[in-house]
Amino acid sequence: MTAHTYVTQIVKKVKCSGKRRKEIYRQLMADINEETENGVSLDVIMYRMGEPIAIAWEFNQNLSETESKRYKRSLILKCASVITILLAAVIFSAAWFLPMGAAFGSSGLFTQETVEAQSREIIRLLNAEDYEALKDCTDVRIQKILTQEVIEEAKKQAGTDWGEFQQFGKCYMSEQKLQGKTRAVVQINAAYENIGITYTLFFNEDMKLSGLYIK
């Protein structure tokens, strides 16, 4: 994936005006270009930043009320002008291959208590550097990707001197459906002595870790 494709996936999910989207695009591309010029690989940058849906979610949480109203007005105008009926097969295809966000709990597969407890346990294992135990909690399909070396590099990119873990902060949850599978998406803040870290974790239907981003 190129930096352009990655950033484009982010801005498409931000609920703001076209002008604001262009500003966000330029901002993110500038940040990525600066890091690549300093020798950081694009794969590491994207891994540290997180999935596009999680980054877009952060932008959406910080949009001004005025910007949100502009976006809603533009949606109404677009809907009013739509006269083409989409075929059911096209809708199904798009839903199958693109991640679709949903409210947490809508699938009935996850509970807030279970997901939050598992998220804290994963972070506890990361803090303890217990990578063998972490492997047992991870989806087998990403075990070869989410190695100790990759995790330690991601932690280093977030900061070199975290200090001791202090406490957990806010925890946000949602669900995401991709290719017929539903997974829980969790964003949880953690305070350390010298830094604040945001973890984004993904869990499959068996509550195995299927994605992890640290920043």
mmCIF file of C-alpha atoms in Angstrom:
data_model
loop_
_atom_site.group_PDB
_atom_site.id
_atom_site.type_symbol
_atom_site.label_atom_id
_atom_site.label_comp_id
_atom_site.label_asym_id
_atom_site.label_seq_id
_atom_site.Cartn_x
_atom_site.Cartn_y
_atom_site.Cartn_z
ATOM 1 C CA MET A 1 0.000 0.000 0.000
ATOM 2 C CA THR A 2 1.292 3.478 -0.848
ATOM 3 C CA ALA A 3 1.146 6.484 1.484
ATOM 4 C CA HIS A 4 -1.408 8.094 -0.859
ATOM 5 C CA THR A 5 -3.726 5.066 -0.693
ATOM 6 C CA TYR A 6 -3.388 4.817 3.087
ATOM 7 C CA VAL A 7 -4.134 8.504 3.716
ATOM 8 C CA THR A 8 -6.979 8.488 1.189
ATOM 9 C CA GLN A 9 -8.642 5.626 3.099
ATOM 10 C CA ILE A 10 -8.472 7.775 6.222
ATOM 11 C CA VAL A 11 -9.879 11.015 4.820
ATOM 12 C CA LYS A 12 -12.745 9.226 3.071
ATOM 13 C CA LYS A 13 -14.023 8.165 6.498
ATOM 14 C CA VAL A 14 -13.757 11.622 8.090
ATOM 15 C CA LYS A 15 -17.186 13.238 8.287
ATOM 16 C CA CYS A 16 -16.295 16.754 7.241
ATOM 17 C CA SER A 17 -16.331 19.078 4.248
ATOM 18 C CA GLY A 18 -14.233 18.479 1.168
ATOM 19 C CA LYS A 19 -12.040 21.467 2.040
ATOM 20 C CA ARG A 20 -11.309 20.094 5.504
ATOM 21 C CA ARG A 21 -10.577 16.642 4.028
ATOM 22 C CA LYS A 22 -7.930 18.181 1.760
ATOM 23 C CA GLU A 23 -6.328 19.876 4.768
ATOM 24 C CA ILE A 24 -6.239 16.580 6.684
ATOM 25 C CA TYR A 25 -4.783 14.806 3.630
ATOM 26 C CA ARG A 26 -1.980 17.376 3.307
ATOM 27 C CA GLN A 27 -1.296 17.232 7.047
ATOM 28 C CA LEU A 28 -1.006 13.438 7.170
ATOM 29 C CA MET A 29 1.060 13.208 3.993
ATOM 30 C CA ALA A 30 3.462 15.839 5.349
ATOM 31 C CA ASP A 31 3.860 13.880 8.601
ATOM 32 C CA ILE A 32 4.494 10.617 6.739
ATOM 33 C CA ASN A 33 6.946 12.213 4.300
ATOM 34 C CA GLU A 34 8.890 13.753 7.166
ATOM 35 C CA GLU A 35 9.275 10.362 8.852
ATOM 36 C CA THR A 36 10.259 8.539 5.658
ATOM 37 C CA GLU A 37 12.897 11.210 5.031
ATOM 38 C CA ASN A 38 14.254 10.392 8.479
ATOM 39 C CA GLY A 39 14.647 6.748 7.485
ATOM 40 C CA VAL A 40 11.458 5.243 8.939
ATOM 41 C CA SER A 41 9.853 2.710 6.599
ATOM 42 C CA LEU A 42 6.289 3.261 5.431
ATOM 43 C CA ASP A 43 5.201 -0.104 6.870
ATOM 44 C CA VAL A 44 6.387 0.911 10.336
ATOM 45 C CA ILE A 45 4.740 4.322 10.044
ATOM 46 C CA MET A 46 1.383 2.826 9.068
ATOM 47 C CA TYR A 47 1.616 0.156 11.760
ATOM 48 C CA ARG A 48 2.302 2.809 14.417
ATOM 49 C CA MET A 49 -0.416 5.183 13.189
ATOM 50 C CA GLY A 50 -3.045 2.427 13.092
ATOM 51 C CA GLU A 51 -5.859 1.370 10.833
ATOM 52 C CA PRO A 52 -7.552 4.081 8.744
ATOM 53 C CA ILE A 53 -10.906 3.551 10.459
ATOM 54 C CA ALA A 54 -9.356 4.181 13.895
ATOM 55 C CA ILE A 55 -7.557 7.351 12.770
ATOM 56 C CA ALA A 56 -10.692 8.676 11.065
ATOM 57 C CA TRP A 57 -12.622 7.985 14.261
ATOM 58 C CA GLU A 58 -10.195 10.216 16.179
ATOM 59 C CA PHE A 59 -10.616 13.033 13.660
ATOM 60 C CA ASN A 60 -14.409 12.704 13.823
ATOM 61 C CA GLN A 61 -14.325 12.976 17.624
ATOM 62 C CA ASN A 62 -12.477 16.298 17.379
ATOM 63 C CA LEU A 63 -14.468 17.977 14.611
ATOM 64 C CA SER A 64 -16.140 21.262 15.495
ATOM 65 C CA GLU A 65 -19.925 21.482 15.646
ATOM 66 C CA THR A 66 -19.906 23.812 12.646
ATOM 67 C CA GLU A 67 -17.901 21.323 10.577
ATOM 68 C CA SER A 68 -20.256 18.484 11.541
ATOM 69 C CA LYS A 69 -23.290 20.531 10.489
ATOM 70 C CA ARG A 70 -21.700 21.285 7.117
ATOM 71 C CA TYR A 71 -21.115 17.593 6.560
ATOM 72 C CA LYS A 72 -24.720 16.704 7.441
ATOM 73 C CA ARG A 73 -26.054 19.380 5.078
ATOM 74 C CA SER A 74 -23.900 18.067 2.252
ATOM 75 C CA LEU A 75 -25.200 14.553 2.869
ATOM 76 C CA ILE A 76 -28.800 15.725 2.686
ATOM 77 C CA LEU A 77 -28.138 17.499 -0.611
ATOM 78 C CA LYS A 78 -26.417 14.456 -2.063
ATOM 79 C CA CYS A 79 -29.210 12.116 -0.992
ATOM 80 C CA ALA A 80 -31.819 14.416 -2.488
ATOM 81 C CA SER A 81 -30.055 14.350 -5.833
ATOM 82 C CA VAL A 82 -29.602 10.581 -6.025
ATOM 83 C CA ILE A 83 -31.915 9.023 -8.615
ATOM 84 C CA THR A 84 -29.970 5.863 -9.410
ATOM 85 C CA ILE A 85 -31.071 2.639 -7.739
ATOM 86 C CA LEU A 86 -28.137 0.476 -6.705
ATOM 87 C CA LEU A 87 -28.481 -3.213 -7.436
ATOM 88 C CA ALA A 88 -28.542 -5.478 -4.388
ATOM 89 C CA ALA A 89 -25.596 -7.444 -5.744
ATOM 90 C CA VAL A 90 -23.449 -4.307 -5.869
ATOM 91 C CA ILE A 91 -24.367 -3.389 -2.315
ATOM 92 C CA PHE A 92 -23.548 -6.890 -1.126
ATOM 93 C CA SER A 93 -20.191 -6.830 -2.902
ATOM 94 C CA ALA A 94 -19.199 -3.500 -1.372
ATOM 95 C CA ALA A 95 -20.229 -4.636 2.100
ATOM 96 C CA TRP A 96 -18.277 -7.852 1.695
ATOM 97 C CA PHE A 97 -14.908 -6.376 0.682
ATOM 98 C CA LEU A 98 -14.924 -3.073 2.593
ATOM 99 C CA PRO A 99 -14.864 -2.787 6.402
ATOM 100 C CA MET A 100 -18.241 -1.638 7.686
ATOM 101 C CA GLY A 101 -18.441 0.012 11.098
ATOM 102 C CA ALA A 102 -21.266 -0.744 13.518
ATOM 103 C CA ALA A 103 -22.299 0.138 17.052
ATOM 104 C CA PHE A 104 -20.715 -1.992 19.727
ATOM 105 C CA GLY A 105 -22.977 -4.827 20.811
ATOM 106 C CA SER A 106 -25.096 -4.738 17.662
ATOM 107 C CA SER A 107 -23.946 -8.210 16.602
ATOM 108 C CA GLY A 108 -24.588 -9.812 19.971
ATOM 109 C CA LEU A 109 -21.148 -11.457 19.791
ATOM 110 C CA PHE A 110 -19.317 -9.288 22.311
ATOM 111 C CA THR A 111 -19.937 -7.831 25.762
ATOM 112 C CA GLN A 112 -18.321 -4.678 27.087
ATOM 113 C CA GLU A 113 -16.996 -6.415 30.201
ATOM 114 C CA THR A 114 -15.330 -9.252 28.279
ATOM 115 C CA VAL A 115 -13.765 -7.048 25.625
ATOM 116 C CA GLU A 116 -12.449 -4.467 28.081
ATOM 117 C CA ALA A 117 -11.033 -7.176 30.364
ATOM 118 C CA GLN A 118 -9.282 -8.885 27.432
ATOM 119 C CA SER A 119 -7.903 -5.539 26.221
ATOM 120 C CA ARG A 120 -6.400 -4.838 29.624
ATOM 121 C CA GLU A 121 -4.943 -8.338 29.764
ATOM 122 C CA ILE A 122 -3.263 -7.873 26.366
ATOM 123 C CA ILE A 123 -1.744 -4.585 27.534
ATOM 124 C CA ARG A 124 -0.631 -6.207 30.782
ATOM 125 C CA LEU A 125 1.203 -8.875 28.761
ATOM 126 C CA LEU A 126 2.790 -6.181 26.590
ATOM 127 C CA ASN A 127 3.946 -4.297 29.689
ATOM 128 C CA ALA A 128 5.416 -7.503 31.102
ATOM 129 C CA GLU A 129 6.985 -8.364 27.711
ATOM 130 C CA ASP A 130 5.398 -11.808 28.023
ATOM 131 C CA TYR A 131 5.303 -12.493 24.303
ATOM 132 C CA GLU A 132 4.718 -16.233 24.669
ATOM 133 C CA ALA A 133 1.515 -15.664 26.622
ATOM 134 C CA LEU A 134 0.551 -12.935 24.159
ATOM 135 C CA LYS A 135 0.935 -15.406 21.304
ATOM 136 C CA ASP A 136 -1.631 -17.691 22.939
ATOM 137 C CA CYS A 137 -4.118 -14.796 22.905
ATOM 138 C CA THR A 138 -3.492 -13.947 19.241
ATOM 139 C CA ASP A 139 -5.259 -15.084 16.077
ATOM 140 C CA VAL A 140 -3.016 -17.645 14.351
ATOM 141 C CA ARG A 141 -3.325 -15.741 11.074
ATOM 142 C CA ILE A 142 -1.334 -12.780 12.381
ATOM 143 C CA GLN A 143 1.080 -14.502 14.756
ATOM 144 C CA LYS A 144 3.794 -14.459 12.084
ATOM 145 C CA ILE A 145 3.240 -10.733 11.548
ATOM 146 C CA LEU A 146 2.820 -9.599 15.134
ATOM 147 C CA THR A 147 6.247 -10.743 16.288
ATOM 148 C CA GLN A 148 8.233 -9.560 19.286
ATOM 149 C CA GLU A 149 10.482 -7.516 16.985
ATOM 150 C CA VAL A 150 7.522 -5.758 15.338
ATOM 151 C CA ILE A 151 5.888 -4.979 18.679
ATOM 152 C CA GLU A 152 9.105 -3.633 20.202
ATOM 153 C CA GLU A 153 9.711 -1.448 17.138
ATOM 154 C CA ALA A 154 6.161 -0.063 17.371
ATOM 155 C CA LYS A 155 6.665 0.705 21.072
ATOM 156 C CA LYS A 156 9.982 2.400 20.310
ATOM 157 C CA GLN A 157 8.346 4.577 17.658
ATOM 158 C CA ALA A 158 5.761 5.721 20.196
ATOM 159 C CA GLY A 159 8.469 6.703 22.677
ATOM 160 C CA THR A 160 11.811 5.490 23.973
ATOM 161 C CA ASP A 161 11.272 6.054 27.700
ATOM 162 C CA TRP A 162 7.747 5.196 28.822
ATOM 163 C CA GLY A 163 8.457 4.591 32.482
ATOM 164 C CA GLU A 164 6.284 2.357 34.652
ATOM 165 C CA PHE A 165 2.628 1.756 33.849
ATOM 166 C CA GLN A 166 0.307 3.929 35.968
ATOM 167 C CA GLN A 167 -3.326 3.438 35.018
ATOM 168 C CA PHE A 168 -5.860 2.935 32.252
ATOM 169 C CA GLY A 169 -7.833 5.819 30.830
ATOM 170 C CA LYS A 170 -10.910 5.973 28.632
ATOM 171 C CA CYS A 171 -11.968 2.956 26.598
ATOM 172 C CA TYR A 172 -13.964 3.232 23.372
ATOM 173 C CA MET A 173 -15.510 0.265 21.581
ATOM 174 C CA SER A 174 -17.157 -0.400 18.239
ATOM 175 C CA GLU A 175 -17.615 -3.288 15.835
ATOM 176 C CA GLN A 176 -16.391 -3.824 12.298
ATOM 177 C CA LYS A 177 -17.594 -6.305 9.713
ATOM 178 C CA LEU A 178 -15.306 -7.474 6.935
ATOM 179 C CA GLN A 179 -15.884 -10.363 4.492
ATOM 180 C CA GLY A 180 -18.661 -11.802 6.605
ATOM 181 C CA LYS A 181 -16.671 -11.726 9.855
ATOM 182 C CA THR A 182 -17.320 -9.389 12.771
ATOM 183 C CA ARG A 183 -14.607 -8.124 15.061
ATOM 184 C CA ALA A 184 -14.540 -5.857 18.082
ATOM 185 C CA VAL A 185 -12.525 -2.653 17.815
ATOM 186 C CA VAL A 186 -11.185 -1.177 21.036
ATOM 187 C CA GLN A 187 -9.314 2.044 21.625
ATOM 188 C CA ILE A 188 -7.974 2.391 25.143
ATOM 189 C CA ASN A 189 -5.659 4.960 26.676
ATOM 190 C CA ALA A 190 -2.927 4.025 29.144
ATOM 191 C CA ALA A 191 -0.852 6.357 31.306
ATOM 192 C CA TYR A 192 2.818 5.650 31.973
ATOM 193 C CA GLU A 193 5.265 7.667 34.051
ATOM 194 C CA ASN A 194 6.601 9.627 31.091
ATOM 195 C CA ILE A 195 4.054 9.218 28.315
ATOM 196 C CA GLY A 196 0.439 8.585 27.406
ATOM 197 C CA ILE A 197 -0.169 5.706 24.980
ATOM 198 C CA THR A 198 -3.239 4.921 22.890
ATOM 199 C CA TYR A 199 -3.747 1.265 22.054
ATOM 200 C CA THR A 200 -6.082 0.156 19.268
ATOM 201 C CA LEU A 201 -6.927 -3.537 19.502
ATOM 202 C CA PHE A 202 -8.999 -5.776 17.247
ATOM 203 C CA PHE A 203 -10.556 -9.045 18.424
ATOM 204 C CA ASN A 204 -12.112 -11.761 16.290
ATOM 205 C CA GLU A 205 -15.312 -13.587 17.185
ATOM 206 C CA ASP A 206 -13.305 -15.966 19.399
ATOM 207 C CA MET A 207 -11.837 -13.005 21.306
ATOM 208 C CA LYS A 208 -8.388 -13.625 19.846
ATOM 209 C CA LEU A 209 -6.273 -10.552 19.111
ATOM 210 C CA SER A 210 -6.363 -9.930 15.358
ATOM 211 C CA GLY A 211 -4.778 -6.489 15.185
ATOM 212 C CA LEU A 212 -2.761 -4.146 17.394
ATOM 213 C CA TYR A 213 -1.637 -0.545 16.970
ATOM 214 C CA ILE A 214 0.356 1.527 19.447
ATOM 215 C CA LYS A 215 0.800 5.282 19.396
#
